[in-house]
Amino acid sequence: MRVSFEVNGRQLAADVWEGESLLYVLRERLGLWGSKNACEQGECGSCSVLLDGQLVCACLVLAAAADGSRVRTVEGMEADRVGRAVQEAMVEAGGVQCGFCTPGFVVSMTDLLRRNPDPGEFELREALSGNLCRCTGYVRIFEAAQRAAEILRGGR
């Protein structure tokens, strides 16, 4: 079947098997490698994308169900003021080690900071609880989120 989406502001289409996940189509059919394929069960957050403005695990969404939707992946975050601030803060805070989980954290942080540019610690931890990292121990990732919030509030 043929599906089409608006991905990062561009209209894209692909021929897919009905059982293919949005993640598979983004990576294998459309060449958008940013979202990572890790658990394939929606537990790790490495495949997080925004689907019609809602944070989802792309591994759990059938591509056919996303037909006609707007998808924003980590590749599209730089064009967004909030996403760019998050990416800069992740680098500055050293929130990136192996980088495998980074795209999911960037998308999740961007989603949170769009909704609330000044989250408290509990809200921050809750918003990022769906993302797993095996390298950093989370401290620098949380620091990055706080830096990004500061940037967005005009603190730098």
mmCIF file of C-alpha atoms in Angstrom:
data_model
loop_
_atom_site.group_PDB
_atom_site.id
_atom_site.type_symbol
_atom_site.label_atom_id
_atom_site.label_comp_id
_atom_site.label_asym_id
_atom_site.label_seq_id
_atom_site.Cartn_x
_atom_site.Cartn_y
_atom_site.Cartn_z
ATOM 1 C CA MET A 1 0.000 0.000 0.000
ATOM 2 C CA ARG A 2 1.117 3.580 -0.535
ATOM 3 C CA VAL A 3 1.275 6.006 2.386
ATOM 4 C CA SER A 4 2.219 9.648 2.488
ATOM 5 C CA PHE A 5 3.090 11.935 5.354
ATOM 6 C CA GLU A 6 4.397 15.381 5.906
ATOM 7 C CA VAL A 7 7.797 14.659 7.465
ATOM 8 C CA ASN A 8 9.754 17.601 8.857
ATOM 9 C CA GLY A 9 7.824 19.943 6.585
ATOM 10 C CA ARG A 10 8.241 17.888 3.396
ATOM 11 C CA GLN A 11 5.595 15.734 1.771
ATOM 12 C CA LEU A 12 6.996 12.186 1.432
ATOM 13 C CA ALA A 13 5.469 8.917 0.248
ATOM 14 C CA ALA A 14 6.457 5.261 0.414
ATOM 15 C CA ASP A 15 5.160 1.862 -0.565
ATOM 16 C CA VAL A 16 4.768 -0.183 2.616
ATOM 17 C CA TRP A 17 3.558 -3.530 3.817
ATOM 18 C CA GLU A 18 0.480 -3.104 6.037
ATOM 19 C CA GLY A 19 2.348 -4.402 9.106
ATOM 20 C CA GLU A 20 5.344 -2.055 8.897
ATOM 21 C CA SER A 21 5.913 0.341 11.733
ATOM 22 C CA LEU A 22 6.304 4.056 11.242
ATOM 23 C CA LEU A 23 9.851 3.667 12.580
ATOM 24 C CA TYR A 24 10.734 1.100 9.925
ATOM 25 C CA VAL A 25 9.330 3.301 7.157
ATOM 26 C CA LEU A 26 11.116 6.403 8.419
ATOM 27 C CA ARG A 27 14.454 4.598 8.587
ATOM 28 C CA GLU A 28 14.364 2.011 5.824
ATOM 29 C CA ARG A 29 12.034 3.534 3.251
ATOM 30 C CA LEU A 30 12.679 7.266 3.735
ATOM 31 C CA GLY A 31 16.310 7.246 4.901
ATOM 32 C CA LEU A 32 15.697 9.183 8.113
ATOM 33 C CA TRP A 33 18.172 7.427 10.412
ATOM 34 C CA GLY A 34 17.841 9.702 13.471
ATOM 35 C CA SER A 35 15.121 7.756 15.245
ATOM 36 C CA LYS A 36 16.726 4.612 16.595
ATOM 37 C CA ASN A 37 15.452 1.050 16.618
ATOM 38 C CA ALA A 38 16.200 -0.425 20.031
ATOM 39 C CA CYS A 39 13.507 -2.279 21.942
ATOM 40 C CA GLU A 40 10.656 -2.348 19.391
ATOM 41 C CA GLN A 41 8.253 -2.416 22.354
ATOM 42 C CA GLY A 42 7.806 1.263 23.183
ATOM 43 C CA GLU A 43 9.867 0.957 26.362
ATOM 44 C CA CYS A 44 13.094 2.829 25.583
ATOM 45 C CA GLY A 45 12.036 6.018 23.779
ATOM 46 C CA SER A 46 14.874 5.900 21.252
ATOM 47 C CA CYS A 47 12.368 6.059 18.389
ATOM 48 C CA SER A 48 10.340 9.002 19.737
ATOM 49 C CA VAL A 49 8.769 11.275 17.144
ATOM 50 C CA LEU A 50 5.993 13.831 17.120
ATOM 51 C CA LEU A 51 2.943 12.565 15.251
ATOM 52 C CA ASP A 52 0.452 15.351 14.621
ATOM 53 C CA GLY A 53 2.069 17.140 17.555
ATOM 54 C CA GLN A 54 1.840 14.208 19.971
ATOM 55 C CA LEU A 55 4.880 12.391 21.341
ATOM 56 C CA VAL A 56 4.799 8.727 20.260
ATOM 57 C CA CYS A 57 7.122 5.762 19.971
ATOM 58 C CA ALA A 58 7.354 5.249 16.219
ATOM 59 C CA CYS A 59 7.984 1.528 16.740
ATOM 60 C CA LEU A 60 4.417 1.152 18.054
ATOM 61 C CA VAL A 61 2.636 3.075 15.289
ATOM 62 C CA LEU A 62 1.736 1.321 12.071
ATOM 63 C CA ALA A 63 2.833 3.342 9.073
ATOM 64 C CA ALA A 64 -0.608 2.804 7.548
ATOM 65 C CA ALA A 65 -2.216 4.393 10.613
ATOM 66 C CA ALA A 66 0.005 7.469 10.177
ATOM 67 C CA ASP A 67 -0.987 7.977 6.539
ATOM 68 C CA GLY A 68 -1.803 11.649 5.985
ATOM 69 C CA SER A 69 -0.241 12.733 9.276
ATOM 70 C CA ARG A 70 2.440 15.271 10.135
ATOM 71 C CA VAL A 71 5.593 13.647 11.498
ATOM 72 C CA ARG A 72 8.497 15.481 13.061
ATOM 73 C CA THR A 73 11.655 13.501 13.685
ATOM 74 C CA VAL A 74 14.897 14.528 15.362
ATOM 75 C CA GLU A 75 16.147 15.574 11.916
ATOM 76 C CA GLY A 76 13.459 18.260 11.901
ATOM 77 C CA MET A 77 14.251 19.651 15.351
ATOM 78 C CA GLU A 78 16.933 22.088 14.195
ATOM 79 C CA ALA A 79 14.348 24.052 12.217
ATOM 80 C CA ASP A 80 12.383 24.540 15.441
ATOM 81 C CA ARG A 81 13.468 27.180 17.981
ATOM 82 C CA VAL A 82 12.787 24.876 20.923
ATOM 83 C CA GLY A 83 14.371 21.852 19.267
ATOM 84 C CA ARG A 84 17.486 23.827 18.383
ATOM 85 C CA ALA A 85 17.829 25.042 21.991
ATOM 86 C CA VAL A 86 17.519 21.450 23.213
ATOM 87 C CA GLN A 87 20.170 20.199 20.799
ATOM 88 C CA GLU A 88 22.584 22.977 21.792
ATOM 89 C CA ALA A 89 21.994 22.315 25.479
ATOM 90 C CA MET A 90 22.579 18.568 25.064
ATOM 91 C CA VAL A 91 25.983 19.273 23.541
ATOM 92 C CA GLU A 92 26.919 21.964 26.082
ATOM 93 C CA ALA A 93 25.902 19.856 29.077
ATOM 94 C CA GLY A 94 27.604 16.728 27.770
ATOM 95 C CA GLY A 95 24.295 14.866 27.676
ATOM 96 C CA VAL A 96 25.531 12.820 24.742
ATOM 97 C CA GLN A 97 27.779 9.801 25.111
ATOM 98 C CA CYS A 98 27.166 6.950 22.699
ATOM 99 C CA GLY A 99 24.345 8.967 21.124
ATOM 100 C CA PHE A 100 21.918 6.094 20.670
ATOM 101 C CA CYS A 101 19.282 7.488 23.024
ATOM 102 C CA THR A 102 19.953 11.141 22.173
ATOM 103 C CA PRO A 103 17.387 11.542 19.370
ATOM 104 C CA GLY A 104 14.570 10.290 21.590
ATOM 105 C CA PHE A 105 15.611 12.567 24.437
ATOM 106 C CA VAL A 106 15.810 15.553 22.076
ATOM 107 C CA VAL A 107 12.303 14.916 20.753
ATOM 108 C CA SER A 108 10.888 14.312 24.256
ATOM 109 C CA MET A 109 12.550 17.428 25.714
ATOM 110 C CA THR A 110 11.341 19.512 22.803
ATOM 111 C CA ASP A 111 7.804 18.275 23.367
ATOM 112 C CA LEU A 112 7.990 19.105 27.078
ATOM 113 C CA LEU A 113 9.537 22.548 26.632
ATOM 114 C CA ARG A 114 6.990 23.523 24.005
ATOM 115 C CA ARG A 115 4.239 22.787 26.499
ATOM 116 C CA ASN A 116 6.050 24.243 29.506
ATOM 117 C CA PRO A 117 9.198 26.356 29.067
ATOM 118 C CA ASP A 118 9.837 26.275 32.814
ATOM 119 C CA PRO A 119 9.257 22.722 34.061
ATOM 120 C CA GLY A 120 9.918 21.728 37.628
ATOM 121 C CA GLU A 121 12.138 18.775 38.434
ATOM 122 C CA PHE A 122 9.211 16.380 38.871
ATOM 123 C CA GLU A 123 7.634 17.379 35.557
ATOM 124 C CA LEU A 124 10.999 17.077 33.813
ATOM 125 C CA ARG A 125 11.644 13.621 35.238
ATOM 126 C CA GLU A 126 8.114 12.510 34.395
ATOM 127 C CA ALA A 127 8.369 13.779 30.802
ATOM 128 C CA LEU A 128 11.677 11.995 30.228
ATOM 129 C CA SER A 129 10.775 8.799 32.090
ATOM 130 C CA GLY A 130 9.947 7.044 28.830
ATOM 131 C CA ASN A 131 13.517 7.431 27.587
ATOM 132 C CA LEU A 132 16.276 5.071 28.651
ATOM 133 C CA CYS A 133 20.004 5.783 28.602
ATOM 134 C CA ARG A 134 22.634 3.211 29.404
ATOM 135 C CA CYS A 135 25.660 5.542 29.363
ATOM 136 C CA THR A 136 25.207 8.929 31.035
ATOM 137 C CA GLY A 137 23.415 8.242 34.274
ATOM 138 C CA TYR A 138 20.852 10.952 33.330
ATOM 139 C CA VAL A 139 22.403 13.808 35.339
ATOM 140 C CA ARG A 140 23.803 15.580 32.283
ATOM 141 C CA ILE A 141 20.642 14.920 30.315
ATOM 142 C CA PHE A 142 18.571 16.598 33.035
ATOM 143 C CA GLU A 143 21.107 19.443 33.133
ATOM 144 C CA ALA A 144 20.662 19.812 29.376
ATOM 145 C CA ALA A 145 16.903 20.097 29.771
ATOM 146 C CA GLN A 146 17.339 22.784 32.417
ATOM 147 C CA ARG A 147 19.839 24.649 30.182
ATOM 148 C CA ALA A 148 17.457 24.490 27.251
ATOM 149 C CA ALA A 149 14.658 25.881 29.407
ATOM 150 C CA GLU A 150 16.970 28.704 30.486
ATOM 151 C CA ILE A 151 17.876 29.452 26.858
ATOM 152 C CA LEU A 152 14.201 29.595 25.917
ATOM 153 C CA ARG A 153 13.412 31.947 28.798
ATOM 154 C CA GLY A 154 16.119 34.278 27.483
ATOM 155 C CA GLY A 155 18.640 33.420 30.198
ATOM 156 C CA ARG A 156 21.569 33.489 27.779
#
